[in-house]
Amino acid sequence: MSIQSERAERTKSYCYDRFGMFIHWGLYAIPAEGEWIRSNKRISIEDYQPYFDTFDPVNYDPKKWAKLAKKAGMRYAVLTTKHHDGFCLFDSQYTDYKATNTPAGRDLVREYVDAFRAEGIKIGFYYSLLDWHHPDYPAYNDNIHPMRGNEAYKNQNGEHFERYVEYMHNQVRELLTNYGKIDIIWFDFSYDDMTAEKWEATKMVKMARELQPGIIIDNRMGGDVCSAEPEIYSGDFASPEQMIPAWGVRDVNGDPVPWETCITLNGHWGYCAKDHNYKSARNVINMLMECVSKGGNLLLNVGPDAKGNIPDESIEILTEVGEWMRLNSEAVYGCGIADIPKHDWGRITKSDDALYLYVQDTCCEDIAIYDCPYKAKGAVLLADGSYVRMQEPWNAHSYKTNGKVPLFVQTPEFRNLNGNANVIKIYLDKE
Ligand code: GLC
């Protein structure tokens, strides 16, 4: 089997799921300015220590997080087990820089795993390839390390980088051994010459697949997931960030590549107290349907605060998204590219036997689907199954596209069942 068909096989259920929850959580929730604060403000390990000493998430209850994710219609989750600051939410035997040694006093990853698994949500681990705490990670000459250009770190340039690589491999082995079945490992990220075999990526992937045969791996260890012959470490999916690729993601041969965009709910991954610039539920649903219509997944982020609470705004948005998903998730799960051009009124997704019209914008009585390669048996409003008329306006023949009369479907706006856009399901005639 080619690497591409193995990849397609492995990612089937991950692609079916389409919608996941990203969770950025760690010591940086305390200074509350996002997870890059150490680098942005060039904070030393010593000056960051108070956050370690006071990390006391008294409200940490991942069951609540898991219930929220479930309600929102998310089918998998990815938690930052270690971010760039090197702090581990899990009880690693290879470091003291872990939740167990803070006032939290326990393995927070284990509770996450148990809670999300109990809700039937697939388990993902984010693991930072960067580590601003480890003494063998290059500092002085690195372009993003908090201590870059700092004379006191002149000698920290990764002379014994192999020790860091071993540390990292050991930790990944722990994560993929001690918590049962792990569905996704999300390495982050490669830059400059810090890429691919610098991380001993081939060895890492082999280990991951040996420990967790079905695991899905992102593409940030390096290589090119879109090339004709991807490296073993190029991963299973492309991972655009804060953007939705114009045409989805395809490889050099034009074949679709699994992809997942990760997007924040406000402007930050880690908790940021001052950032109230949240997207609306409508924005989120638009993004989700855009991703699905282009054959991709949406990994939507929450940044719980230092006490372990997901911000109220995020809860409200996800709850509203969940209301829409309750009625319309059929247009999301297992759906993908419809092979019909983008239409002015919205987006189209497709399952094996139906088209789903996500009608964002309507004007007149009927909306047209032009250049449609399928025959229709009939249409309903997805939310309640009620009949939707499909009827050609009497003079439609005068207004063909590419020699064909479009399909016409009654516009759903006049019986909007909820505040957010409606979906029309078209049953396809497969004969
Ligand atoms: C970037 C950032 C990181 C964030 C990630 C999410 O790589 O470094 O802070 O976790 O994107 O995709």
Coordinates of C-alpha atoms and ligand atoms in Angstrom, one line a residue:
M1 CA 0.0 0.0 0.0
S2 CA 1.2 3.5 -0.8
I3 CA 1.9 5.8 2.1
Q4 CA -1.1 7.9 0.8
S5 CA -3.6 5.0 0.9
E6 CA -2.3 3.9 4.3
R7 CA -2.8 7.5 5.5
A8 CA -6.3 7.6 4.0
E9 CA -7.2 4.4 5.7
R10 CA -5.8 5.5 9.1
T11 CA -7.5 8.9 9.0
K12 CA -11.0 7.7 8.0
S13 CA -12.7 8.1 11.4
Y14 CA -10.7 11.2 12.2
C15 CA -11.9 12.8 9.0
Y16 CA -15.5 11.6 9.7
D17 CA -15.4 13.5 13.0
R18 CA -14.6 16.9 11.5
F19 CA -14.9 18.9 14.8
G20 CA -12.6 18.8 17.8
M21 CA -11.7 20.8 20.9
F22 CA -8.2 22.2 21.3
I23 CA -7.3 22.9 24.9
H24 CA -4.3 25.2 25.7
W25 CA -3.7 25.1 29.4
G26 CA -0.6 25.4 31.6
L27 CA 1.3 27.7 33.9
Y28 CA 0.8 30.6 31.5
A29 CA -2.9 30.7 32.5
I30 CA -1.7 32.6 35.6
P31 CA 0.0 35.6 34.0
A32 CA -3.0 35.4 31.7
E33 CA -1.5 36.8 28.5
G34 CA -1.3 33.7 26.3
E35 CA 1.1 30.8 26.1
W36 CA 4.0 32.7 24.5
I37 CA 4.5 35.1 27.4
R38 CA 7.9 33.7 28.3
S39 CA 9.2 34.3 24.9
N40 CA 7.4 37.6 24.2
K41 CA 8.5 39.2 27.5
R42 CA 11.8 37.3 27.7
I43 CA 11.0 35.9 31.1
S44 CA 13.7 33.7 32.7
I45 CA 12.9 30.4 34.4
E46 CA 13.4 32.0 37.8
D47 CA 11.0 34.8 37.1
Y48 CA 8.4 32.3 35.8
Q49 CA 8.8 30.1 38.9
P50 CA 6.1 31.9 41.0
Y51 CA 3.5 30.5 38.5
F52 CA 4.8 27.0 39.1
D53 CA 4.7 27.6 42.9
T54 CA 1.1 28.8 42.8
F55 CA -0.5 26.7 40.1
D56 CA -3.6 25.6 42.0
P57 CA -6.5 24.9 39.6
V58 CA -9.1 24.3 42.3
N59 CA -11.9 24.2 39.8
Y60 CA -10.3 21.8 37.4
D61 CA -13.0 19.4 36.5
P62 CA -12.3 17.9 33.0
K63 CA -15.7 16.2 33.2
K64 CA -17.3 19.6 32.7
W65 CA -14.9 20.3 29.8
A66 CA -15.8 17.0 28.2
K67 CA -19.5 17.6 28.6
L68 CA -19.2 21.0 27.0
A69 CA -17.2 19.5 24.1
K70 CA -19.8 16.8 23.7
K71 CA -22.6 19.2 23.8
A72 CA -20.9 21.3 21.2
G73 CA -20.8 18.3 18.9
M74 CA -17.0 17.9 19.1
R75 CA -15.8 14.4 18.6
Y76 CA -12.2 14.6 19.6
A77 CA -10.0 16.7 21.8
V78 CA -6.3 17.7 21.9
L79 CA -4.8 18.9 25.2
T80 CA -1.4 20.6 25.7
T81 CA 0.4 18.0 27.7
K82 CA 3.5 20.2 27.5
H83 CA 3.7 23.5 25.8
H84 CA 6.8 25.5 24.8
D85 CA 7.5 26.6 28.4
G86 CA 8.3 22.9 29.1
F87 CA 5.8 22.6 31.9
C88 CA 4.2 19.1 32.0
L89 CA 0.6 18.6 33.0
F90 CA 1.4 14.9 33.3
D91 CA 3.4 13.0 35.8
S92 CA 6.6 12.4 33.8
Q93 CA 9.4 10.5 35.5
Y94 CA 11.9 12.5 33.4
T95 CA 11.3 15.9 35.0
D96 CA 10.3 17.7 38.2
Y97 CA 8.8 20.4 36.1
K98 CA 5.3 18.9 36.3
A99 CA 1.9 19.5 37.7
T100 CA 2.5 16.8 40.3
N101 CA 5.0 19.1 42.0
T102 CA 2.8 22.2 42.0
P103 CA -0.1 22.8 44.5
A104 CA -2.2 20.9 41.9
G105 CA -0.4 17.9 43.2
R106 CA -1.6 15.3 40.6
D107 CA -1.4 14.1 37.1
L108 CA -3.9 16.4 35.3
V109 CA -3.6 14.6 32.0
R110 CA -4.9 11.4 33.5
E111 CA -8.1 13.1 34.6
Y112 CA -8.5 14.7 31.2
V113 CA -8.1 11.3 29.5
D114 CA -10.6 9.6 31.8
A115 CA -13.2 12.4 31.5
F116 CA -13.1 12.7 27.7
R117 CA -13.0 9.0 27.1
A118 CA -16.1 8.6 29.4
E119 CA -17.9 11.0 27.0
G120 CA -16.9 9.0 24.0
I121 CA -14.6 11.7 22.8
K122 CA -11.3 10.7 21.1
I123 CA -8.2 11.6 23.0
G124 CA -5.4 13.8 21.5
F125 CA -2.2 14.9 23.1
Y126 CA -0.4 18.1 22.0
Y127 CA 3.3 17.9 22.7
S128 CA 5.7 20.8 22.2
L129 CA 8.9 20.0 20.3
L130 CA 10.3 23.2 21.7
D131 CA 11.2 23.3 25.3
W132 CA 12.3 26.6 27.0
H133 CA 12.9 24.9 30.3
H134 CA 15.3 22.1 29.3
P135 CA 19.0 23.1 29.6
D136 CA 19.9 21.2 26.5
Y137 CA 17.5 23.2 24.3
P138 CA 19.3 25.9 22.4
A139 CA 18.7 29.3 23.9
Y140 CA 21.2 32.1 23.1
N141 CA 21.3 31.6 19.3
D142 CA 17.7 30.4 18.9
N143 CA 15.4 32.9 17.3
I144 CA 12.4 32.5 19.7
H145 CA 13.8 31.2 23.0
P146 CA 13.0 33.5 25.9
M147 CA 16.7 33.9 26.6
R148 CA 17.8 34.5 23.0
G149 CA 20.7 36.9 22.8
N150 CA 21.0 37.0 26.6
E151 CA 24.7 37.0 27.6
A152 CA 24.0 34.8 30.7
Y153 CA 22.9 32.1 28.3
K154 CA 25.8 32.4 25.9
N155 CA 26.8 28.8 26.4
Q156 CA 23.4 27.3 26.0
N157 CA 23.3 26.5 22.4
G158 CA 22.2 22.9 22.4
E159 CA 25.7 21.4 22.6
H160 CA 24.1 18.3 24.0
F161 CA 20.9 18.5 22.0
E162 CA 20.9 14.6 21.9
R163 CA 20.1 14.7 25.6
Y164 CA 17.0 16.8 24.9
V165 CA 16.0 14.5 22.1
E166 CA 16.2 11.5 24.3
Y167 CA 14.2 13.4 27.0
M168 CA 11.5 14.2 24.4
H169 CA 11.3 10.7 23.1
N170 CA 11.1 9.3 26.6
Q171 CA 8.2 11.6 27.4
V172 CA 6.3 10.8 24.3
R173 CA 6.8 7.1 25.2
E174 CA 5.3 7.8 28.6
L175 CA 2.4 9.6 27.0
L176 CA 1.7 6.8 24.6
T177 CA 2.2 4.1 27.1
N178 CA 0.5 5.2 30.3
Y179 CA -2.9 6.4 29.3
G180 CA -4.5 3.6 27.2
K181 CA -5.5 4.3 23.6
I182 CA -4.4 7.6 22.3
D183 CA -6.0 8.7 19.0
I184 CA -4.0 11.7 18.1
I185 CA -0.5 13.1 18.8
W186 CA 0.0 16.7 17.8
F187 CA 3.6 17.7 17.7
D188 CA 4.3 21.4 17.6
F189 CA 6.4 22.7 15.8
S190 CA 9.4 22.9 13.4
Y191 CA 11.3 26.1 12.4
D192 CA 14.6 27.1 11.0
D193 CA 16.9 24.1 11.2
M194 CA 14.9 22.7 14.0
T195 CA 13.0 20.2 11.9
A196 CA 12.7 16.5 10.8
E197 CA 15.7 14.4 11.9
K198 CA 16.8 17.1 14.3
W199 CA 13.9 15.7 16.4
E200 CA 14.8 12.2 15.3
A201 CA 11.5 12.2 13.6
T202 CA 11.6 8.9 11.9
K203 CA 12.4 7.1 15.1
M204 CA 9.7 9.1 16.9
V205 CA 7.0 8.1 14.4
K206 CA 8.1 4.5 14.4
M207 CA 7.8 4.5 18.2
A208 CA 4.4 6.2 18.2
R209 CA 3.0 3.8 15.7
E210 CA 4.4 0.8 17.5
L211 CA 2.9 1.9 20.8
Q212 CA -0.3 3.1 19.3
P213 CA -1.0 1.4 16.0
G214 CA -4.0 3.5 15.0
I215 CA -2.6 6.9 16.1
I216 CA -3.0 10.0 13.9
I217 CA 0.0 12.3 13.8
D218 CA 0.1 15.9 12.7
N219 CA 2.6 17.3 10.1
R220 CA 4.6 19.7 12.2
M221 CA 7.6 17.5 12.8
G222 CA 8.7 18.5 9.3
G223 CA 8.6 16.9 5.8
D224 CA 5.9 17.6 3.3
V225 CA 2.5 15.9 3.7
C226 CA 1.6 17.1 0.2
S227 CA 4.5 15.7 -1.7
A228 CA 4.3 12.7 -4.1
E229 CA 6.4 10.7 -1.6
P230 CA 5.9 12.0 1.9
E231 CA 8.5 11.1 4.5
I232 CA 7.4 8.8 7.2
Y233 CA 7.4 11.7 9.6
S234 CA 5.4 14.0 7.4
G235 CA 2.3 13.1 9.3
D236 CA -1.3 12.2 8.5
F237 CA -2.8 15.6 8.1
A238 CA -1.9 19.2 7.2
S239 CA -2.4 21.7 10.0
P240 CA -3.1 25.2 8.9
E241 CA -3.5 27.7 11.7
Q242 CA -5.9 30.6 12.1
M243 CA -6.9 30.3 8.5
I244 CA -8.9 28.2 6.1
P245 CA -7.1 27.2 3.0
A246 CA -8.8 28.6 -0.1
W247 CA -9.2 25.3 -1.9
G248 CA -8.7 22.9 1.0
V249 CA -5.4 20.9 0.9
R250 CA -4.3 18.8 -2.1
D251 CA -1.1 17.0 -2.8
V252 CA 1.1 17.5 -5.8
N253 CA -1.1 15.2 -7.8
G254 CA -4.2 17.1 -7.0
D255 CA -5.5 14.5 -4.6
P256 CA -7.1 15.7 -1.4
V257 CA -5.0 15.5 1.8
P258 CA -6.6 15.2 5.2
W259 CA -6.3 18.6 6.9
E260 CA -7.4 20.3 10.1
T261 CA -7.3 24.0 10.8
C262 CA -6.9 25.1 14.4
I263 CA -8.6 28.4 15.3
T264 CA -8.9 30.4 18.5
L265 CA -12.3 31.5 19.9
N266 CA -10.8 34.9 20.8
G267 CA -7.3 36.0 19.7
H268 CA -5.3 33.7 22.0
W269 CA -4.6 30.0 22.6
G270 CA -3.7 30.2 26.2
Y271 CA -6.0 32.1 28.6
C272 CA -5.8 35.8 28.1
A273 CA -7.8 37.8 30.7
K274 CA -8.0 41.0 28.6
D275 CA -9.0 39.4 25.3
H276 CA -12.8 39.6 25.0
N277 CA -12.7 39.7 21.2
Y278 CA -14.6 36.5 20.7
K279 CA -16.1 35.1 17.6
S280 CA -19.8 34.5 17.5
A281 CA -21.4 31.1 17.4
R282 CA -22.5 32.0 13.9
N283 CA -18.8 32.7 12.9
V284 CA -17.9 29.3 14.3
I285 CA -20.6 27.5 12.4
N286 CA -19.6 29.3 9.3
M287 CA -16.0 28.2 9.7
L288 CA -16.9 24.7 10.5
M289 CA -19.1 24.4 7.4
E290 CA -16.4 26.0 5.3
C291 CA -13.9 23.4 6.5
V292 CA -16.2 20.5 5.9
S293 CA -17.1 21.8 2.4
K294 CA -13.4 21.8 1.6
G295 CA -12.8 18.4 3.1
G296 CA -11.2 19.5 6.3
N297 CA -11.6 19.5 10.1
L298 CA -11.9 22.3 12.6
L299 CA -10.0 22.1 15.9
L300 CA -11.5 24.9 17.9
N301 CA -9.6 26.2 20.9
V302 CA -10.5 27.0 24.5
G303 CA -8.0 28.4 27.0
P304 CA -9.1 27.6 30.5
D305 CA -8.0 30.0 33.3
A306 CA -5.7 29.3 36.1
K307 CA -8.4 27.9 38.3
G308 CA -9.4 25.5 35.6
N309 CA -12.5 27.2 34.3
I310 CA -13.2 27.5 30.6
P311 CA -14.1 31.2 30.2
D312 CA -17.8 32.0 30.3
E313 CA -17.8 33.5 26.8
S314 CA -16.4 30.3 25.4
I315 CA -19.0 28.2 27.2
E316 CA -21.8 30.4 25.8
I317 CA -20.5 30.2 22.2
L318 CA -20.0 26.4 22.3
T319 CA -23.4 25.9 23.8
E320 CA -25.0 27.8 21.0
V321 CA -22.9 25.9 18.5
G322 CA -24.1 22.8 20.2
E323 CA -27.8 23.8 19.7
W324 CA -27.1 24.2 16.0
M325 CA -25.2 20.9 15.9
R326 CA -28.0 19.1 17.6
L327 CA -30.2 19.9 14.6
N328 CA -27.6 19.9 11.8
S329 CA -24.6 17.7 12.6
E330 CA -25.6 15.3 9.9
A331 CA -24.2 17.9 7.5
V332 CA -20.9 17.8 9.3
Y333 CA -20.0 14.2 10.4
G334 CA -18.8 12.0 7.6
C335 CA -19.3 14.8 5.1
G336 CA -16.9 16.5 2.7
I337 CA -16.3 18.1 -0.7
A338 CA -19.4 18.1 -2.9
D339 CA -17.5 18.8 -6.2
I340 CA -19.9 21.7 -7.0
P341 CA -18.6 25.3 -7.3
K342 CA -19.0 27.6 -4.4
H343 CA -22.4 29.3 -4.5
D344 CA -23.3 32.9 -3.4
W345 CA -25.9 31.8 -0.9
G346 CA -23.6 29.5 1.2
R347 CA -21.8 26.3 1.3
I348 CA -22.4 22.7 0.2
T349 CA -21.2 19.5 1.9
K350 CA -21.8 16.0 0.8
S351 CA -22.2 12.5 2.3
D352 CA -22.4 9.3 0.3
D353 CA -26.1 9.8 -0.5
A354 CA -27.0 13.4 0.2
L355 CA -26.1 17.0 -0.4
Y356 CA -26.3 19.5 2.4
L357 CA -26.9 23.1 1.6
Y358 CA -25.8 25.4 4.3
V359 CA -27.8 28.5 3.4
Q360 CA -26.0 31.5 4.8
D361 CA -27.6 34.1 2.7
T362 CA -30.9 34.1 0.8
C363 CA -32.7 36.5 -1.4
C364 CA -35.6 35.2 -3.4
E365 CA -38.1 32.3 -3.3
D366 CA -35.7 29.7 -4.7
I367 CA -32.0 29.2 -4.5
A368 CA -30.2 27.7 -7.5
I369 CA -27.6 25.0 -7.5
Y370 CA -25.8 25.2 -10.8
D371 CA -23.2 22.8 -12.3
C372 CA -24.6 20.1 -10.1
P373 CA -23.4 16.7 -11.3
Y374 CA -26.1 14.8 -9.3
K375 CA -29.7 14.0 -9.7
A376 CA -32.0 14.8 -6.8
K377 CA -34.9 12.7 -5.3
G378 CA -36.2 15.4 -3.1
A379 CA -35.3 17.8 -0.3
V380 CA -36.1 18.5 3.4
L381 CA -35.1 20.9 6.0
L382 CA -32.4 19.1 8.0
A383 CA -33.5 20.6 11.3
D384 CA -37.0 19.0 11.4
G385 CA -37.2 16.9 8.3
S386 CA -40.0 19.0 6.8
Y387 CA -40.7 19.1 3.1
V388 CA -38.8 21.5 0.9
R389 CA -40.1 22.2 -2.6
M390 CA -37.8 21.6 -5.6
Q391 CA -39.4 23.2 -8.6
E392 CA -38.0 24.9 -11.6
P393 CA -39.2 28.4 -12.1
W394 CA -41.3 28.5 -15.4
N395 CA -38.6 30.3 -17.4
A396 CA -35.5 28.7 -15.9
H397 CA -34.7 27.2 -19.3
S398 CA -33.7 30.6 -20.5
Y399 CA -31.0 30.9 -17.8
K400 CA -28.8 27.8 -18.0
T401 CA -25.3 27.5 -16.8
N402 CA -23.0 25.4 -19.0
G403 CA -26.0 24.3 -21.0
K404 CA -27.8 22.9 -18.0
V405 CA -30.8 24.1 -16.0
P406 CA -29.8 24.4 -12.3
L407 CA -31.5 22.6 -9.5
F408 CA -33.9 24.9 -7.7
V409 CA -34.7 24.6 -4.0
Q410 CA -37.1 26.6 -1.9
T411 CA -35.2 29.1 0.2
P412 CA -35.4 28.1 3.9
E413 CA -35.3 31.6 5.4
F414 CA -39.0 31.8 5.8
R415 CA -39.1 29.1 8.4
N416 CA -35.9 29.6 10.3
L417 CA -35.9 27.2 13.2
N418 CA -33.1 28.9 15.1
G419 CA -31.0 32.0 14.9
N420 CA -28.3 30.3 12.9
A421 CA -28.3 29.3 9.3
N422 CA -30.4 26.4 8.1
V423 CA -29.4 23.4 6.2
I424 CA -31.4 21.7 3.4
K425 CA -30.8 18.1 2.8
I426 CA -31.1 16.9 -0.8
Y427 CA -31.5 13.1 -1.3
L428 CA -29.5 12.0 -4.2
D429 CA -30.8 9.7 -6.8
K430 CA -27.9 7.3 -7.3
E431 CA -29.3 5.4 -10.3
Ligands
GLC1 C1 1.8 27.7 17.3 C2 2.1 28.3 18.6 C3 1.4 27.7 19.7 C4 0.1 27.1 19.5 C5 0.0 26.4 18.2 C6 -1.4 26.0 17.9 O1 2.6 26.8 16.8 O2 3.5 28.3 18.8 O3 1.5 28.5 20.8 O4 0.0 26.1 20.5 O5 0.5 27.2 17.2 O6 -1.5 25.6 16.6

